[in-house]
Amino acid sequence: MLAQLLQGCLNLIITPCCPLCQNPLEPVASGPGPCGACLQRLSLPPEGLQGHEPLPWWSLGFYEGQLRRLLLRQRKNPSPVVIASLSERLAEPWATSPLRPLVVAIPSWKRQGNPLPGLISRSLGFEQVTPLERARPTLGQHHLGKQLRALNQDGAFRCRPGAERPGPLLRRRPLLIVDDILTTGATACAAATALRSAGYRVEGLLCLARTAEKGRDLRSARR
């Protein structure tokens, strides 16, 4: 009886569980991240999403339904374990790159800003760099259209003093901007402009979710 109890406790300790639903994971998983049931519930395509406009981007899925609700909860009360499980899946396309990418999180100008870009960046397993800072405050963009978002973010970023001229090793390595959601791309493009002007090799954006533009079916963007 005692042996069975000890074995049951040991199984609880060593059996991996899905960080989202806490159910045991199958012995042979299809890939990193949440369990199959959670992937289906969040409508995450097996190979994620990828596109090229307004800059190359990689995403887990569309910002809608259960994924949207999950990310809104994470913004208010972030769980490092949940974000790490999603970020591990997001890192897959770059895991076998000959040159390991650098990652830079979109910084917030607010003291209590969005915690997710930094948390995602730290969870990807790539070398994190912090050359970017806000040059000025910006408006909240929830109700702004595409053109107003571009104006709002124009010149909003700059490189920190001492980071304007990266050395040759840093210039060779691909750099990925990290954010939680891609909508029009105004923020990511403004950040990319500042980084490229300083000499960094910006390859695109990693984000957890992509907002579909009105009147456009982004399902053609799936890999």
GROMACS .gro file of C-alpha atoms in nm:
model
  223
    1MET     CA    1   0.000   0.000   0.000
    2LEU     CA    2   0.276   0.241   0.095
    3ALA     CA    3   0.471   0.147  -0.219
    4GLN     CA    4   0.168   0.220  -0.438
    5LEU     CA    5   0.117   0.556  -0.267
    6LEU     CA    6   0.482   0.649  -0.317
    7GLN     CA    7   0.465   0.544  -0.683
    8GLY     CA    8   0.153   0.756  -0.733
    9CYS     CA    9   0.328   1.059  -0.582
   10LEU     CA   10   0.631   0.994  -0.801
   11ASN     CA   11   0.413   0.977  -1.112
   12LEU     CA   12   0.260   1.314  -1.023
   13ILE     CA   13   0.606   1.464  -0.991
   14ILE     CA   14   0.758   1.325  -1.309
   15THR     CA   15   0.453   1.318  -1.541
   16PRO     CA   16   0.462   1.631  -1.758
   17CYS     CA   17   0.138   1.827  -1.764
   18CYS     CA   18  -0.001   2.082  -2.004
   19PRO     CA   19   0.067   2.428  -1.858
   20LEU     CA   20  -0.273   2.553  -1.977
   21CYS     CA   21  -0.516   2.279  -1.866
   22GLN     CA   22  -0.290   2.084  -1.625
   23ASN     CA   23  -0.384   1.752  -1.786
   24PRO     CA   24  -0.105   1.497  -1.835
   25LEU     CA   25   0.071   1.520  -2.168
   26GLU     CA   26   0.085   1.222  -2.400
   27PRO     CA   27   0.411   1.023  -2.382
   28VAL     CA   28   0.486   1.115  -2.744
   29ALA     CA   29   0.391   1.476  -2.803
   30SER     CA   30   0.350   1.625  -3.150
   31GLY     CA   31   0.571   1.920  -3.060
   32PRO     CA   32   0.650   2.175  -2.791
   33GLY     CA   33   0.394   2.382  -2.612
   34PRO     CA   34   0.040   2.305  -2.491
   35CYS     CA   35  -0.137   1.970  -2.529
   36GLY     CA   36  -0.329   1.877  -2.842
   37ALA     CA   37  -0.666   1.956  -2.685
   38CYS     CA   38  -0.551   2.309  -2.592
   39LEU     CA   39  -0.400   2.364  -2.936
   40GLN     CA   40  -0.736   2.275  -3.086
   41ARG     CA   41  -0.926   2.490  -2.837
   42LEU     CA   42  -0.703   2.789  -2.916
   43SER     CA   43  -0.731   2.720  -3.293
   44LEU     CA   44  -0.353   2.710  -3.333
   45PRO     CA   45  -0.252   2.562  -3.670
   46PRO     CA   46   0.020   2.294  -3.637
   47GLU     CA   47   0.282   2.502  -3.819
   48GLY     CA   48   0.163   2.843  -3.707
   49LEU     CA   49   0.119   3.142  -3.935
   50GLN     CA   50   0.369   3.333  -4.145
   51GLY     CA   51   0.353   3.641  -4.366
   52HIS     CA   52   0.566   3.909  -4.529
   53GLU     CA   53   0.369   4.234  -4.492
   54PRO     CA   54   0.436   4.492  -4.363
   55LEU     CA   55   0.751   4.301  -4.259
   56PRO     CA   56   0.825   3.929  -4.229
   57TRP     CA   57   0.637   3.785  -3.932
   58TRP     CA   58   0.573   3.457  -3.756
   59SER     CA   59   0.276   3.393  -3.527
   60LEU     CA   60   0.105   3.108  -3.342
   61GLY     CA   61  -0.246   3.190  -3.461
   62PHE     CA   62  -0.515   3.451  -3.514
   63TYR     CA   63  -0.604   3.701  -3.243
   64GLU     CA   64  -0.958   3.578  -3.193
   65GLY     CA   65  -1.168   3.344  -2.982
   66GLN     CA   66  -0.997   3.151  -2.704
   67LEU     CA   67  -0.647   3.270  -2.796
   68ARG     CA   68  -0.755   3.633  -2.767
   69ARG     CA   69  -0.916   3.569  -2.429
   70LEU     CA   70  -0.605   3.386  -2.306
   71LEU     CA   71  -0.371   3.671  -2.406
   72LEU     CA   72  -0.596   3.935  -2.250
   73ARG     CA   73  -0.583   3.740  -1.921
   74GLN     CA   74  -0.206   3.705  -1.951
   75ARG     CA   75  -0.163   4.080  -1.995
   76LYS     CA   76  -0.337   4.139  -1.662
   77ASN     CA   77  -0.194   3.841  -1.475
   78PRO     CA   78   0.096   3.689  -1.669
   79SER     CA   79   0.205   3.332  -1.601
   80PRO     CA   80   0.569   3.268  -1.697
   81VAL     CA   81   0.491   2.897  -1.738
   82VAL     CA   82   0.205   2.961  -1.983
   83ILE     CA   83   0.402   3.218  -2.184
   84ALA     CA   84   0.707   2.990  -2.192
   85SER     CA   85   0.500   2.703  -2.335
   86LEU     CA   86   0.364   2.927  -2.611
   87SER     CA   87   0.703   3.088  -2.678
   88GLU     CA   88   0.869   2.748  -2.714
   89ARG     CA   89   0.633   2.673  -3.002
   90LEU     CA   90   0.690   3.019  -3.151
   91ALA     CA   91   1.067   2.963  -3.157
   92GLU     CA   92   1.044   2.644  -3.366
   93PRO     CA   93   1.098   2.801  -3.714
   94TRP     CA   94   1.430   2.947  -3.598
   95ALA     CA   95   1.550   2.661  -3.379
   96THR     CA   96   1.770   2.512  -3.654
   97SER     CA   97   1.896   2.840  -3.802
   98PRO     CA   98   2.274   2.827  -3.873
   99LEU     CA   99   2.307   3.165  -3.703
  100ARG     CA  100   2.113   3.175  -3.377
  101PRO     CA  101   1.896   3.488  -3.384
  102LEU     CA  102   1.903   3.773  -3.140
  103VAL     CA  103   1.569   3.886  -2.999
  104VAL     CA  104   1.462   4.230  -2.883
  105ALA     CA  105   1.131   4.296  -2.707
  106ILE     CA  106   0.919   4.597  -2.795
  107PRO     CA  107   0.969   4.834  -2.498
  108SER     CA  108   0.680   5.020  -2.339
  109TRP     CA  109   0.698   5.388  -2.248
  110LYS     CA  110   0.471   5.329  -1.950
  111ARG     CA  111   0.616   5.224  -1.615
  112GLN     CA  112   0.340   4.963  -1.585
  113GLY     CA  113   0.336   4.867  -1.951
  114ASN     CA  114   0.248   4.545  -2.129
  115PRO     CA  115   0.458   4.269  -1.964
  116LEU     CA  116   0.421   4.013  -2.243
  117PRO     CA  117   0.685   4.121  -2.502
  118GLY     CA  118   0.964   4.101  -2.244
  119LEU     CA  119   0.834   3.775  -2.101
  120ILE     CA  120   0.805   3.618  -2.448
  121SER     CA  121   1.153   3.737  -2.542
  122ARG     CA  122   1.308   3.583  -2.230
  123SER     CA  123   1.123   3.255  -2.291
  124LEU     CA  124   1.227   3.195  -2.653
  125GLY     CA  125   1.565   3.046  -2.568
  126PHE     CA  126   1.758   3.288  -2.790
  127GLU     CA  127   2.004   3.557  -2.685
  128GLN     CA  128   1.814   3.865  -2.574
  129VAL     CA  129   1.949   4.214  -2.645
  130THR     CA  130   1.807   4.549  -2.533
  131PRO     CA  131   1.932   4.819  -2.770
  132LEU     CA  132   1.587   4.970  -2.818
  133GLU     CA  133   1.414   5.238  -2.613
  134ARG     CA  134   1.117   5.470  -2.656
  135ALA     CA  135   1.202   5.812  -2.795
  136ARG     CA  136   0.866   5.962  -2.695
  137PRO     CA  137   0.526   5.867  -2.553
  138THR     CA  138   0.258   5.739  -2.791
  139LEU     CA  139  -0.119   5.720  -2.779
  140GLY     CA  140  -0.308   5.403  -2.705
  141GLN     CA  141  -0.386   5.244  -3.042
  142HIS     CA  142  -0.694   5.035  -2.975
  143HIS     CA  143  -0.927   5.273  -3.162
  144LEU     CA  144  -0.678   5.402  -3.421
  145GLY     CA  145  -0.685   5.300  -3.786
  146LYS     CA  146  -0.388   5.192  -3.994
  147GLN     CA  147  -0.276   5.541  -4.104
  148LEU     CA  148  -0.314   5.694  -3.759
  149ARG     CA  149  -0.121   5.405  -3.604
  150ALA     CA  150   0.166   5.467  -3.847
  151LEU     CA  151   0.170   5.838  -3.758
  152ASN     CA  152   0.146   5.757  -3.389
  153GLN     CA  153   0.454   5.529  -3.404
  154ASP     CA  154   0.664   5.731  -3.648
  155GLY     CA  155   0.993   5.809  -3.472
  156ALA     CA  156   0.873   5.649  -3.148
  157PHE     CA  157   1.190   5.439  -3.102
  158ARG     CA  158   1.564   5.496  -3.091
  159CYS     CA  159   1.868   5.294  -2.995
  160ARG     CA  160   2.015   5.343  -2.650
  161PRO     CA  161   2.343   5.535  -2.615
  162GLY     CA  162   2.623   5.291  -2.682
  163ALA     CA  163   2.403   5.055  -2.885
  164GLU     CA  164   2.389   5.265  -3.204
  165ARG     CA  165   2.688   5.091  -3.363
  166PRO     CA  166   2.684   4.717  -3.297
  167GLY     CA  167   3.005   4.524  -3.351
  168PRO     CA  168   3.058   4.299  -3.654
  169LEU     CA  169   2.945   3.984  -3.472
  170LEU     CA  170   2.613   4.143  -3.377
  171ARG     CA  171   2.563   4.289  -3.725
  172ARG     CA  172   2.599   3.942  -3.880
  173ARG     CA  173   2.334   3.775  -3.668
  174PRO     CA  174   1.964   3.792  -3.756
  175LEU     CA  175   1.759   3.999  -3.513
  176LEU     CA  176   1.393   3.932  -3.442
  177ILE     CA  177   1.159   4.187  -3.286
  178VAL     CA  178   0.921   4.037  -3.029
  179ASP     CA  179   0.567   4.152  -2.947
  180ASP     CA  180   0.254   3.981  -2.825
  181ILE     CA  181   0.014   4.088  -3.104
  182LEU     CA  182   0.059   4.209  -3.462
  183THR     CA  183  -0.222   4.430  -3.590
  184THR     CA  184  -0.116   4.678  -3.861
  185GLY     CA  185   0.257   4.641  -3.794
  186ALA     CA  186   0.308   5.012  -3.723
  187THR     CA  187   0.488   4.950  -3.393
  188ALA     CA  188   0.710   4.674  -3.530
  189CYS     CA  189   0.799   4.876  -3.841
  190ALA     CA  190   0.894   5.180  -3.632
  191ALA     CA  191   1.114   4.961  -3.413
  192ALA     CA  192   1.269   4.795  -3.719
  193THR     CA  193   1.349   5.136  -3.872
  194ALA     CA  194   1.538   5.245  -3.560
  195LEU     CA  195   1.729   4.916  -3.536
  196ARG     CA  196   1.822   4.904  -3.904
  197SER     CA  197   1.938   5.264  -3.897
  198ALA     CA  198   2.177   5.164  -3.620
  199GLY     CA  199   2.316   4.872  -3.822
  200TYR     CA  200   2.121   4.572  -3.690
  201ARG     CA  201   2.012   4.295  -3.928
  202VAL     CA  202   1.638   4.290  -3.861
  203GLU     CA  203   1.476   3.979  -4.009
  204GLY     CA  204   1.120   4.027  -3.889
  205LEU     CA  205   0.877   3.989  -3.600
  206LEU     CA  206   0.778   3.706  -3.369
  207CYS     CA  207   0.435   3.744  -3.206
  208LEU     CA  208   0.188   3.520  -3.032
  209ALA     CA  209  -0.114   3.632  -3.236
  210ARG     CA  210  -0.195   3.807  -3.563
  211THR     CA  211  -0.505   4.023  -3.602
  212ALA     CA  212  -0.680   3.966  -3.933
  213GLU     CA  213  -0.738   4.284  -4.130
  214LYS     CA  214  -1.098   4.368  -4.211
  215GLY     CA  215  -1.202   4.232  -4.546
  216ARG     CA  216  -0.893   4.017  -4.581
  217ASP     CA  217  -0.868   3.642  -4.526
  218LEU     CA  218  -0.532   3.582  -4.360
  219ARG     CA  219  -0.570   3.207  -4.373
  220SER     CA  220  -0.369   3.220  -4.695
  221ALA     CA  221  -0.078   3.324  -4.474
  222ARG     CA  222  -0.052   2.985  -4.312
  223ARG     CA  223   0.270   2.801  -4.381
   0.00000   0.00000   0.00000
